Short mmCIF file of C-alpha atoms and ligand atoms in Angstrom, two decimals:
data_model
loop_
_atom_site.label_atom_id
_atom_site.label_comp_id
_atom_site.label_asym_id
_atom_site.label_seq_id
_atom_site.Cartn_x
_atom_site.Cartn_y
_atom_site.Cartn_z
CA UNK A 1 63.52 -19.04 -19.98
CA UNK A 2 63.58 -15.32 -18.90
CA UNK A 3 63.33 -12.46 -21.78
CA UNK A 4 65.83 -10.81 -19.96
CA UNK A 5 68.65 -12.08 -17.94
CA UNK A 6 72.10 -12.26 -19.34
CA UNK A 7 73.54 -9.22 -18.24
CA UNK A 8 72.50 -9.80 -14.50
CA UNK A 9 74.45 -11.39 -12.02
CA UNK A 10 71.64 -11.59 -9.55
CA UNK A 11 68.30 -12.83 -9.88
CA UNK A 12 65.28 -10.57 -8.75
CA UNK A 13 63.98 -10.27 -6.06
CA UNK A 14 61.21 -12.74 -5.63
CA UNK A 15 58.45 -10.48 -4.50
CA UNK A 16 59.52 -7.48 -7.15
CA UNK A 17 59.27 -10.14 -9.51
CA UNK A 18 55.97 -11.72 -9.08
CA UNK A 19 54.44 -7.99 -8.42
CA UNK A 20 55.61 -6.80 -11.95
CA UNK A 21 54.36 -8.92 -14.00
CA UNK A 22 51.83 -8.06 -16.07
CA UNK A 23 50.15 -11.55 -17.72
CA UNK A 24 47.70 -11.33 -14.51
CA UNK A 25 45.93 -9.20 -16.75
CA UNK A 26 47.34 -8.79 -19.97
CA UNK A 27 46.65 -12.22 -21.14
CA UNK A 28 43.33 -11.29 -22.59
CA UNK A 29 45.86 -9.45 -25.23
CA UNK A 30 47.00 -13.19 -26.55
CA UNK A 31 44.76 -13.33 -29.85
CA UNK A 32 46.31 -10.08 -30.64
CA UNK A 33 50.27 -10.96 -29.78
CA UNK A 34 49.43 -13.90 -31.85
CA UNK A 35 48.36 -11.59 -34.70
CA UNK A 36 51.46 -9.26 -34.75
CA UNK A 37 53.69 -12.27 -33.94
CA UNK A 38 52.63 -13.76 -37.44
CA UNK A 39 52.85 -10.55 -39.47
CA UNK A 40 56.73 -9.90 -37.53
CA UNK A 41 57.44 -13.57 -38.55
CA UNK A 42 56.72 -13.05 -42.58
CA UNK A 43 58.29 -9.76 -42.18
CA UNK A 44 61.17 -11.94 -40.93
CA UNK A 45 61.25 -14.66 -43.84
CA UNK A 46 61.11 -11.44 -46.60
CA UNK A 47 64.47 -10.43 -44.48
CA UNK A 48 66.11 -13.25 -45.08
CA UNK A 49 66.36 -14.21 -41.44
CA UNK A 50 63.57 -17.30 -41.75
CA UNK A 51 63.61 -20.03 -44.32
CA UNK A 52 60.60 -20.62 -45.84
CA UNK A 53 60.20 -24.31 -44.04
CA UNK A 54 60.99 -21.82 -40.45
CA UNK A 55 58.20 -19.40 -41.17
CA UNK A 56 55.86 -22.14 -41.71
CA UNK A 57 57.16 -24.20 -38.33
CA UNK A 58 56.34 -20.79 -36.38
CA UNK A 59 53.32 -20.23 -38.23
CA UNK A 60 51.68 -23.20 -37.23
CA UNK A 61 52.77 -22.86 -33.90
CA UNK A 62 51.53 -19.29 -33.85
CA UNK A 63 47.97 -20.26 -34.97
CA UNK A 64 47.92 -23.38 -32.41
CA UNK A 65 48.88 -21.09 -29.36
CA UNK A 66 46.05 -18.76 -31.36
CA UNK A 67 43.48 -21.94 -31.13
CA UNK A 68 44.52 -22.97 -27.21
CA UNK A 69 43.35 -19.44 -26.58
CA UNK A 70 43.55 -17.17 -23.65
CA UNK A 71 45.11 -19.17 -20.34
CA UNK A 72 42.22 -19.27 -17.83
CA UNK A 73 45.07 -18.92 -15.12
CA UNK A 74 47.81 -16.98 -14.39
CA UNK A 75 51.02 -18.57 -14.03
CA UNK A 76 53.78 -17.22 -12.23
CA UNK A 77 56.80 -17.99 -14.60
CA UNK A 78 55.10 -15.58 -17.67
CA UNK A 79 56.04 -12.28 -17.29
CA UNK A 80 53.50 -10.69 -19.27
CA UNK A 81 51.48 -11.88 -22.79
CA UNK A 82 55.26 -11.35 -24.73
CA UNK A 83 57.17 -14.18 -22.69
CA UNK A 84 54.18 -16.54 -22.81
CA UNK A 85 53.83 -16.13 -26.42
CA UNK A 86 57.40 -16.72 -27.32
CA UNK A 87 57.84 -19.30 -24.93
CA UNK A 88 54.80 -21.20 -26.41
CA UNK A 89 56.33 -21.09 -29.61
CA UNK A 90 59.49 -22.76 -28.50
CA UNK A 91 57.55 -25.27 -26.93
CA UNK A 92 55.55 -26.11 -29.77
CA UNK A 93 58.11 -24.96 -32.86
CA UNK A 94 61.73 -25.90 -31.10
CA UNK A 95 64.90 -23.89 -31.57
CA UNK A 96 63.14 -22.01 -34.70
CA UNK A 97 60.92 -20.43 -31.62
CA UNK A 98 64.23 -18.68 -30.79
CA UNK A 99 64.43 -16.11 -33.68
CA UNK A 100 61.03 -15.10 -33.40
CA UNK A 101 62.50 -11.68 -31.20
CA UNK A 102 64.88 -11.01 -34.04
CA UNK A 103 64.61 -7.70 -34.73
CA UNK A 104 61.57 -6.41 -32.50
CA UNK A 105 61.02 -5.22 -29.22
CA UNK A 106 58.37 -5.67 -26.68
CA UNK A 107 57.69 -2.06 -26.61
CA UNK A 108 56.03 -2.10 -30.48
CA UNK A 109 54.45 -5.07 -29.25
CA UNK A 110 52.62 -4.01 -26.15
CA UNK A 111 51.72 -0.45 -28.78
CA UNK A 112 50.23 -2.76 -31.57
CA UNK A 113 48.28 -5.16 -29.48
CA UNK A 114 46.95 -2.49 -27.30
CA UNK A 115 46.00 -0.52 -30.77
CA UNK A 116 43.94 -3.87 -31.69
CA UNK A 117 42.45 -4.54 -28.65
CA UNK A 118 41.21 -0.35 -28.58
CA UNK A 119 40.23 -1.09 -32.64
CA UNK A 120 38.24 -4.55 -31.78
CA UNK A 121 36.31 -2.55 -28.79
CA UNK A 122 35.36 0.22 -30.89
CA UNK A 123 33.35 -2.24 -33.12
CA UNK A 124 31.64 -3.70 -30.64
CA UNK A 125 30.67 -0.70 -28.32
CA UNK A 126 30.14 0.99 -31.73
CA UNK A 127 27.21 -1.61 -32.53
CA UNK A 128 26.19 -1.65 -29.31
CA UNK A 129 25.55 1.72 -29.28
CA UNK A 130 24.13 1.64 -32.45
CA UNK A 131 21.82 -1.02 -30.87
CA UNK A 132 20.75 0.97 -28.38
CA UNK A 133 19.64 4.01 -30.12
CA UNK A 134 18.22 1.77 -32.35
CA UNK A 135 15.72 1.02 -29.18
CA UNK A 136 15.32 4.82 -28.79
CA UNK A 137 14.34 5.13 -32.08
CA UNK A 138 11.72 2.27 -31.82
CA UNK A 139 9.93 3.70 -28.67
CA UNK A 140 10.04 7.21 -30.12
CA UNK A 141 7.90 5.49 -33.21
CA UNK A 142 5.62 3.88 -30.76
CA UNK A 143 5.29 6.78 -28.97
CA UNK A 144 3.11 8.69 -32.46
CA UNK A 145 2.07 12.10 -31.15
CA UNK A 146 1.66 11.60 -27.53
CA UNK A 147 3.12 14.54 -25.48
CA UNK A 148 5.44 15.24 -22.23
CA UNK A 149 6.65 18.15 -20.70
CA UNK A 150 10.15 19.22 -21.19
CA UNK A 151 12.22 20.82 -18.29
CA UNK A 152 14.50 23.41 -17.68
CA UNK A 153 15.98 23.98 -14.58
CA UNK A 154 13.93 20.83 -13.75
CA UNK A 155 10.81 23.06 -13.77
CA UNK A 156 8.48 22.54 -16.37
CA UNK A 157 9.08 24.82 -19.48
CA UNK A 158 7.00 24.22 -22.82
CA UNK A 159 5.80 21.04 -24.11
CA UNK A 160 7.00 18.32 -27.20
CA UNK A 161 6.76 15.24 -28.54
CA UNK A 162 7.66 12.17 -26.01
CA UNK A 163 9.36 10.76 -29.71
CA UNK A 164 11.23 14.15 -29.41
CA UNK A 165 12.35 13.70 -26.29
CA UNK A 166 13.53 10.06 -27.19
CA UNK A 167 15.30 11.43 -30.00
CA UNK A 168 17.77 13.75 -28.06
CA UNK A 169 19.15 10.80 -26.39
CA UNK A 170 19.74 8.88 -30.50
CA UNK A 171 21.46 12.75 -30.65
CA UNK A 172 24.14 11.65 -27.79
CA UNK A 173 24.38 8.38 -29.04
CA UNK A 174 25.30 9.10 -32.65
CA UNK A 175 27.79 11.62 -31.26
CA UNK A 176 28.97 8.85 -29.29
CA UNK A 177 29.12 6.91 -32.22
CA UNK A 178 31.26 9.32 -34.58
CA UNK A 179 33.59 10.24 -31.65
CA UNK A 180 34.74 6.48 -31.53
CA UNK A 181 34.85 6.16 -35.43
CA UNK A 182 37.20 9.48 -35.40
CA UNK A 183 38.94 7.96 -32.43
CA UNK A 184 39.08 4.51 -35.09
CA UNK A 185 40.82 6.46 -37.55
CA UNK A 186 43.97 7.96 -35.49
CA UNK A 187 44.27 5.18 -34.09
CA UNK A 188 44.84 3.01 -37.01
CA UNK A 189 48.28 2.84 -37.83
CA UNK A 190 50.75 0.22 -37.08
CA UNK A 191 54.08 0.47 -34.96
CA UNK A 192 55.53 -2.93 -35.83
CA UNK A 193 59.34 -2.04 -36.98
CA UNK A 194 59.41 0.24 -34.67
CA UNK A 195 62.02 -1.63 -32.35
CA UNK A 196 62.44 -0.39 -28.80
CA UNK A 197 62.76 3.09 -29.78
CA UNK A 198 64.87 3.62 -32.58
CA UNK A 199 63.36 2.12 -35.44
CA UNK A 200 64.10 -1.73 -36.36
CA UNK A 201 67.62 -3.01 -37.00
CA UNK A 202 66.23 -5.27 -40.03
CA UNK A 203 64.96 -4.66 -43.23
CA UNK A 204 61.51 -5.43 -42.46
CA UNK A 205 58.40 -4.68 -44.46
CA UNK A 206 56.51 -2.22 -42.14
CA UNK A 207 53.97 -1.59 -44.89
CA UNK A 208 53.13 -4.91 -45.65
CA UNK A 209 52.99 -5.81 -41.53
CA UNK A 210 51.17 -3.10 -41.72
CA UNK A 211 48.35 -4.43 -44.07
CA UNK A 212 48.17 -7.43 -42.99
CA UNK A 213 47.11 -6.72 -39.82
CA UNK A 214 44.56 -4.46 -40.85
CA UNK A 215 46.16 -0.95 -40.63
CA UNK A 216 45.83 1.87 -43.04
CA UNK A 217 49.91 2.81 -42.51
CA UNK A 218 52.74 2.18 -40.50
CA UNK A 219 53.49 4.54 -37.79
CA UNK A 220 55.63 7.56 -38.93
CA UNK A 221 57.92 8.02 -35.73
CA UNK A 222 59.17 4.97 -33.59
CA UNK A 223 59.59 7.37 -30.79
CA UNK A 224 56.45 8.37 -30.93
CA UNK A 225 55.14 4.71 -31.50
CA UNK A 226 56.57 3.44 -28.51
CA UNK A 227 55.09 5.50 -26.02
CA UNK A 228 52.24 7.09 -27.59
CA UNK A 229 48.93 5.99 -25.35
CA UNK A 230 47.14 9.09 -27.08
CA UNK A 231 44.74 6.19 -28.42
CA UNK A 232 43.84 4.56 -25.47
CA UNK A 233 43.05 7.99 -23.49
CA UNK A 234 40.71 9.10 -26.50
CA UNK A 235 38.92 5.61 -26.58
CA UNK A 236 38.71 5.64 -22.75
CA UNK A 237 37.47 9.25 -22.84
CA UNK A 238 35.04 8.50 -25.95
CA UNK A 239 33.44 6.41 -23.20
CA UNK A 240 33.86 8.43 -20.87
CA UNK A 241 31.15 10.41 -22.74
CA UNK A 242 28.86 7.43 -23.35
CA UNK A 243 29.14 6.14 -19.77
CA UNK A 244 27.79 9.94 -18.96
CA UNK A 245 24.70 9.70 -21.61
CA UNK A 246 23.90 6.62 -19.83
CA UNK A 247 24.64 7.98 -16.21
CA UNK A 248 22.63 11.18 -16.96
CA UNK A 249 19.71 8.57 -18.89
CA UNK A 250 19.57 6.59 -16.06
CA UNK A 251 18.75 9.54 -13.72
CA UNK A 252 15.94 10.60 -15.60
CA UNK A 253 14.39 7.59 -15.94
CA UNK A 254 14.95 7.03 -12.10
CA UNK A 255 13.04 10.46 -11.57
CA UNK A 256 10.52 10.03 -14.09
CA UNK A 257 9.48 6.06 -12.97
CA UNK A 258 8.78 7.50 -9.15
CA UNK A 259 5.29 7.68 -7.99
CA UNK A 260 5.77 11.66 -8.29
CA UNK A 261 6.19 12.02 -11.91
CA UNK A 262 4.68 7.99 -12.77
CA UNK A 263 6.22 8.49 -16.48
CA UNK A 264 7.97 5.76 -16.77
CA UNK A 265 6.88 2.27 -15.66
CA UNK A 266 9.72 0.19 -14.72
CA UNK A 267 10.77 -3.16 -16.28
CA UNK A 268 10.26 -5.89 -14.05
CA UNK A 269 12.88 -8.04 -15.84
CA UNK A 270 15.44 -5.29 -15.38
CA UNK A 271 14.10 -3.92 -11.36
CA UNK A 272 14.20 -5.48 -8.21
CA UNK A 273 12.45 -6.06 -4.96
CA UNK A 274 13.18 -4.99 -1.25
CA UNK A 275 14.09 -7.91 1.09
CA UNK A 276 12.28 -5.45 3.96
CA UNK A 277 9.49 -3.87 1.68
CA UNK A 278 6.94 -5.82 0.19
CA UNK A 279 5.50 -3.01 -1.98
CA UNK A 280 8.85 -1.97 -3.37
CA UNK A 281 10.28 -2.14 -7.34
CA UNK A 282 13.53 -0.33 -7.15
CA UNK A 283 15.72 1.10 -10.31
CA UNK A 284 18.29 -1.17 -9.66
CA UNK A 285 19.54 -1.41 -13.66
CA UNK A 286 19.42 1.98 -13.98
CA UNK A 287 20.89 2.86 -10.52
CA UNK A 288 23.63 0.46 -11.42
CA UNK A 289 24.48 1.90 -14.63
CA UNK A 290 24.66 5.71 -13.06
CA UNK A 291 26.88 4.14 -10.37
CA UNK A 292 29.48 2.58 -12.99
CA UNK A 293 29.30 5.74 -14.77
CA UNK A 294 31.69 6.91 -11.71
CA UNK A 295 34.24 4.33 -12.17
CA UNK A 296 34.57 4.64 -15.59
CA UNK A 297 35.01 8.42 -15.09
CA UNK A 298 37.88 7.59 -12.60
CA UNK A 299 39.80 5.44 -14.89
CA UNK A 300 39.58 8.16 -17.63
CA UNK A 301 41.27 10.33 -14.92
CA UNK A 302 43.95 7.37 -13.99
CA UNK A 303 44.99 6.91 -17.60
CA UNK A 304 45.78 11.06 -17.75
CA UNK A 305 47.46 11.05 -14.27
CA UNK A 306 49.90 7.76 -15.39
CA UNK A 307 50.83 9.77 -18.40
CA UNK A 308 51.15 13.38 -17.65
CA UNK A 309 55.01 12.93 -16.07
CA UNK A 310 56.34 10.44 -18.76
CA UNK A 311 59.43 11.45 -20.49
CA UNK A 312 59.77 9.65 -24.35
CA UNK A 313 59.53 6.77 -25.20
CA UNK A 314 58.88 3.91 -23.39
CA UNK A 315 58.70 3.88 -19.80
CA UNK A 316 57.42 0.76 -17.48
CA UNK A 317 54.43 2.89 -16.26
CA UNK A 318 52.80 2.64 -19.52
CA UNK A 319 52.33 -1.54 -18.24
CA UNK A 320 49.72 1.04 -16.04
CA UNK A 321 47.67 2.07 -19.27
CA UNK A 322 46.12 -1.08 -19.62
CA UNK A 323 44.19 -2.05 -17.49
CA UNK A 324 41.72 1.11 -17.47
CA UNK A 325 41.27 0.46 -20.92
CA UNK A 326 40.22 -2.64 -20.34
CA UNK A 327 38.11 -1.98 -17.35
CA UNK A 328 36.35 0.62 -19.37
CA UNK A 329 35.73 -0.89 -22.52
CA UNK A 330 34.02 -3.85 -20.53
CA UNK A 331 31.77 -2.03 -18.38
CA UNK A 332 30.47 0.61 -20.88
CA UNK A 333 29.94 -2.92 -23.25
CA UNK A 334 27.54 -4.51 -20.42
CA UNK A 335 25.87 -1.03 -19.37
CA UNK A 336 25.41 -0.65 -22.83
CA UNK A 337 23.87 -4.19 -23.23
CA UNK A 338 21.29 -4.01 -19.88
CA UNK A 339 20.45 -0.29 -21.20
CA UNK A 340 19.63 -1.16 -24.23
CA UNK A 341 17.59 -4.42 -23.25
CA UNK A 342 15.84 -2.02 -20.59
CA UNK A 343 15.18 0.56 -23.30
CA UNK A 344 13.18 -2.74 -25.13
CA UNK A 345 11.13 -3.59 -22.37
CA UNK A 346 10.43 0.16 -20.85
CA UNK A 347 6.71 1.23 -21.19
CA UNK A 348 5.39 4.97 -20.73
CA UNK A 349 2.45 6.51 -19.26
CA UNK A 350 1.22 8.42 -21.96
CA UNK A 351 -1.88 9.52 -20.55
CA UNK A 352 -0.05 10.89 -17.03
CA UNK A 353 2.54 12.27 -19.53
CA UNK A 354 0.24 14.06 -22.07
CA UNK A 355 -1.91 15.43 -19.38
CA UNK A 356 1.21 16.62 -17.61
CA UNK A 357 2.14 18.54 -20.80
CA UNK A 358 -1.22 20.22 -21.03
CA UNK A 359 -1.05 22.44 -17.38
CA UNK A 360 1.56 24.26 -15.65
CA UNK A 361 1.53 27.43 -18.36
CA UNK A 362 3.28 25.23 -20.70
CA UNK A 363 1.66 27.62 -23.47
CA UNK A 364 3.03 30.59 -21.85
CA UNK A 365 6.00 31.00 -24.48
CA UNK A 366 3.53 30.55 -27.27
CA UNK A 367 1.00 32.47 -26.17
CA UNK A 368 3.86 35.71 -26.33
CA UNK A 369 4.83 34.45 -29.36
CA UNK A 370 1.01 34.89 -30.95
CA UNK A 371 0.88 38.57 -29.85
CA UNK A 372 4.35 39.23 -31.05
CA UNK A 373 2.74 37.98 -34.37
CA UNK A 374 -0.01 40.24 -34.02
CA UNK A 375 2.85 43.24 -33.98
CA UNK A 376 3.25 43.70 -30.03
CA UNK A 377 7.14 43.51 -29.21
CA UNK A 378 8.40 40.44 -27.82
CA UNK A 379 9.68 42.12 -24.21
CA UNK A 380 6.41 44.07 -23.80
CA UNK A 381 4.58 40.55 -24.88
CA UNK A 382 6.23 38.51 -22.15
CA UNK A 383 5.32 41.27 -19.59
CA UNK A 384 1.77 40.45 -20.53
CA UNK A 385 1.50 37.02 -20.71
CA UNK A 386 3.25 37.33 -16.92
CA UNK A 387 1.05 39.18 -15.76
CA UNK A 388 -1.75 36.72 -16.97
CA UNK A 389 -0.18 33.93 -15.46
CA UNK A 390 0.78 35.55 -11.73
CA UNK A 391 -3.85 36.17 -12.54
CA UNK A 392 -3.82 32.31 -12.72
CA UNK A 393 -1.85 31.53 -9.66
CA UNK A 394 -3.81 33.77 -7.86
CA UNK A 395 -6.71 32.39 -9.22
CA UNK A 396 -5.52 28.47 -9.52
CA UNK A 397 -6.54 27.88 -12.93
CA UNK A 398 -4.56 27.76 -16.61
CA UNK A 399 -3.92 30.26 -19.23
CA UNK A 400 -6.93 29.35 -21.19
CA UNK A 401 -9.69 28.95 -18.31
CA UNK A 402 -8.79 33.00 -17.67
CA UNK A 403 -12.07 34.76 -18.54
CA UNK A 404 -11.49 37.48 -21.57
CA UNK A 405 -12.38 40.05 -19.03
CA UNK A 406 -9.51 38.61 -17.08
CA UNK A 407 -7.06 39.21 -19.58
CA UNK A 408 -8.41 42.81 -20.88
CA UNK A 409 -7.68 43.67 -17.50
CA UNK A 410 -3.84 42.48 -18.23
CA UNK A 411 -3.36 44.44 -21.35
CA UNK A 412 -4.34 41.49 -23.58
CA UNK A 413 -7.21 41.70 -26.07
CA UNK A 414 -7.58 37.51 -26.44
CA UNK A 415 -10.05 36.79 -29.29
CA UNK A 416 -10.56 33.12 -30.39
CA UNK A 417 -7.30 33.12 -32.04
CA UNK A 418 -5.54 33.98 -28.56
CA UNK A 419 -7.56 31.04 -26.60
CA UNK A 420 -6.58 28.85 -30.11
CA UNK A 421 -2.87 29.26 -29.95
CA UNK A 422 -2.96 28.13 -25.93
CA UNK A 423 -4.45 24.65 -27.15
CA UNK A 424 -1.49 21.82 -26.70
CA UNK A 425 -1.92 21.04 -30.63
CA UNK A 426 -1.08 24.63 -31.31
CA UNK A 427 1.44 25.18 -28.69
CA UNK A 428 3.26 22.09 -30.43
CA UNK A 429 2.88 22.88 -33.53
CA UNK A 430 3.84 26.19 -33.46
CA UNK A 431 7.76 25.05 -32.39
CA UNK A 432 8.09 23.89 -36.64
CA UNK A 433 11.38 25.61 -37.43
CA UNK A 434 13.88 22.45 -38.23
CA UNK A 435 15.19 20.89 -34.64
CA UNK A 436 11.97 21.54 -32.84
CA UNK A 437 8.92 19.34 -31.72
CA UNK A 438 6.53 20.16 -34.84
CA UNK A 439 4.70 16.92 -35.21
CA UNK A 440 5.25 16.82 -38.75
CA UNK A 441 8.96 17.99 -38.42
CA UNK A 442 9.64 14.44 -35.41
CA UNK A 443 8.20 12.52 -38.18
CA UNK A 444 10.80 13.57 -40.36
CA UNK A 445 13.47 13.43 -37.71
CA UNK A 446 12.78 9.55 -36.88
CA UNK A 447 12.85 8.95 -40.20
CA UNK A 448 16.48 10.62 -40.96
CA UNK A 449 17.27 8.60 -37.42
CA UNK A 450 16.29 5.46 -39.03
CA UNK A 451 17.98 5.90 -42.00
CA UNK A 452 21.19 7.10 -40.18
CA UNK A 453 20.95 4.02 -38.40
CA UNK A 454 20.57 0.87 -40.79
CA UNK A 455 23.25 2.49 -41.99
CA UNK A 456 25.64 2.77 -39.19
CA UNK A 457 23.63 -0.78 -38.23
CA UNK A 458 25.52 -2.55 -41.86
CA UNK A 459 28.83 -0.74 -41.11
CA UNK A 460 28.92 -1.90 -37.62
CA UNK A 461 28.04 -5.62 -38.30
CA UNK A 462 30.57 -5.86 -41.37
CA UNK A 463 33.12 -4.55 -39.15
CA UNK A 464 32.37 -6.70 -36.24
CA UNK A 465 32.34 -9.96 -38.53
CA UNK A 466 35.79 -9.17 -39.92
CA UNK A 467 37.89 -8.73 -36.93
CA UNK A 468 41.48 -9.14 -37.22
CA UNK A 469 42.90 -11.62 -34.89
N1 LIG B 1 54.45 -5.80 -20.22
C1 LIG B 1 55.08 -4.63 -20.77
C2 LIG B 1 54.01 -3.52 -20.90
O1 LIG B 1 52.88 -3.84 -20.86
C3 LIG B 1 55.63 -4.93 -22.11
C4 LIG B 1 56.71 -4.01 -22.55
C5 LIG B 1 57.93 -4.20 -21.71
N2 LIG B 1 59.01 -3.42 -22.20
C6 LIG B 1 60.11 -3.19 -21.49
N3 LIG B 1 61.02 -2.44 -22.03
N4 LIG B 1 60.25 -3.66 -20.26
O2 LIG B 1 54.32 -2.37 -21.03
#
């Protein structure tokens, strides 16, 4: 039976009708429909419009189309999740399978499953992510004091901790993290009684619907809750941001794992061969996951550009909003899964790394900042230490292999404490205001990290475990 045809004279045309349809890909939404379908039906009984003996026939019908699952295959009847799942319960219930629509409208629907779907997906990419910086964390523990340069402008700048390093990316990922559990709590509220646009004809309980599916309130406007997507662009944007982390992750790692910079030493589980090379180990994992960081960008952009010219409420083009959250929330959940299982197997070079961080005037910075201490302003200090270092490019050797004499004749009077604040130790230790690469101060950093994370690691399991549907 159609949802829809009484007030037609003619039927649709065939090919309109088959190309509308949204179960093709909205099935996946069933354990959800099945969900709100069961909270509208005890809504209904409290009404007045069920009997007790008809709220229990639909129940039970509700949680067997719940058990059969997801269809495997489309079928070219359904119109979208909605018609399958009321049609399933008149199959299964009878004529009690008729009232189920009483009172409710698709539109609220399509809003409240969507809102679960977005709520389940948080959990998950939220542990996942959680996961993964989890890895972070545990290679910036193994990694003790070894050092690494740090770039700017992809030059080398001044050197830190490798665990420091490794700890900028937990940074992105707790962002990450927070962004999804503020995106969580907007949008947590339920639109069932919302009707098509109007509000519900029917005295049903919207706060109890409400609760029993999990939400902290029923929606306030049933305009608004009809066509507000505002959810599903902040969750696909949310990722947006992680699939960037990981895109701009991935790059580095490409850069640092090539024979130039011999950092990073690829994964063979997670790299592949060349079917023309025989020497090759390519990035594949991590060139995969920057590639997929460009279609998940794009459907960030295709959920904005489907919503930008849509007057209130419903409209059919929200049926469009779907399917980029979908896409999105399932490839940010697998790059998240083969980064973090790369992160796990990934070993450094410390000893290319360490000896990388100890040339290049990496100790140029510091060695200003010991003769500002000595009372020489900053400016006039940096002027110096220049000068000393164009000496060493002339003379192709480091800060501290420039003869005292040299630097005398630069302006600098370098006693032993000069030559002792050039030392790597010292040029590291010396960053050990909070947020920089003091030893002593990572320590305490990976430590707050941990912490932060069993934390996040028991909230993201406990809301995992007690998904709704
Ligand atoms: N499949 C539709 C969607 O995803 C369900 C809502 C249909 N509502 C309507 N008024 N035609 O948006």
């Amino acid at each position: 039976m159609k949802m829809w045809s009484g007030r037609f004279s003619q039927p649709p045309d065939a090919e309109f009708e088959h190309w509308q349809r949204s179960f093709p890909f909205d099935r996946i939404l069933l354990p959800y429909e099945v969900a709100a379908s069961k909270a509208h039906a005890s809504a209904l009984a409290k009404a007045g419009v069920l009997t007790v003996d008809e709220l229990q026939a639909m129940q039970d019908a509700l949680d067997q189309i719940g058990r059969e699952g997801i269809p495997q295959h489309d079928d070219p009847t359904i119109e979208d999740v909605h018609h399958y799942a009321e049609r399933k319960v008149v199959e299964v219930a009878g004529e009690v399978g008729l009232k189920l629509h009483t009172g409710r409208s698709r539109n609220e629907q399509i809003a409240t499953d969507l809102r679960l779907y977005v709520r389940e997906q948080i959990d998950v990419i939220s542990l996942l992510l959680t996961e993964l910086a989890s890895a972070f964390v545990k290679k910036a523990d193994d990694a003790g004091d070894h050092a690494m340069p740090a770039y700017t402008h992809l030059q080398r700048a001044e050197p830190v901790l490798v665990a420091h390093w490794l700890l900028a990316y937990v940074e992105m990922f707790l962002r990450d993290i927070d962004r999804l559990a503020d995106c969580r709590k907007r949008l947590n509220v339920c639109p069932l009684g919302s009707g098509a646009v109007a509000g519900t004809i029917l005295a049903l309980d919207r706060l109890s619907m409400a609760k029993t599916l999990d939400f902290d309130a029923p929606t306030a406007n049933s305009v608004d809750a009809t066509s507000d997507r505002d959810f599903a662009i902040e969750f696909v944007h949310a990722l947006s941001l992680v699939a960037l982390h990981l895109s701009r992750w991935a790059e580095e790692f490409i850069l640092f794992s090539t024979t130039e910079f011999a950092f990073v030493k690829l994964p063979e589980p997670y790299s592949t061969g060349s079917s023309a090379m025989p020497q090759k180990k390519n990035p594949d994992a991590l060139e995969l996951i920057r590639g997929k960081a460009g279609r998940v960008l794009a459907e960030a952009t295709t959920l904005f550009t489907t919503l930008k010219g849509l007057s209130l409420a419903y409209n059919k083009d929200l049926q469009e909003t779907q399917q980029p959250v979908f896409a999105v929330a399932q490839q940010v959940a697998g790059m998240l899964r083969v980064a973090t299982g790369f992160m796990s197997a990934v070993e450094f070079n410390y000893d290319r790394m360490q000896q990388a961080a100890s040339c290049g005037f990496m100790n140029a910075q510091a060695a200003a900042g010991h003769l500002v201490r000595q009372g020489i302003p900053f400016r006039r200090a940096h002027e110096l230490i220049g000068k000393a270092v164009r000496l060493c490019v002339e003379q192709n050797c480091e800060l501290e292999q420039l003869s005292k004499e040299d630097y005398r004749l630069c302006g600098i009077n370098a006693d032993e404490s000069f030559y002792h604040a050039l030392a790597l130790d010292e040029v590291l230790a010396v960053h050990n205001v909070p947020g920089g690469t003091a030893p002593a101060l990572v320590r305490e950093a990976l430590q707050t990290a941990k912490a932060t994370l069993s934390q996040l690691l028991g909230v993201a399991h406990a809301c995992t475990q007690r998904q709704a549907p």
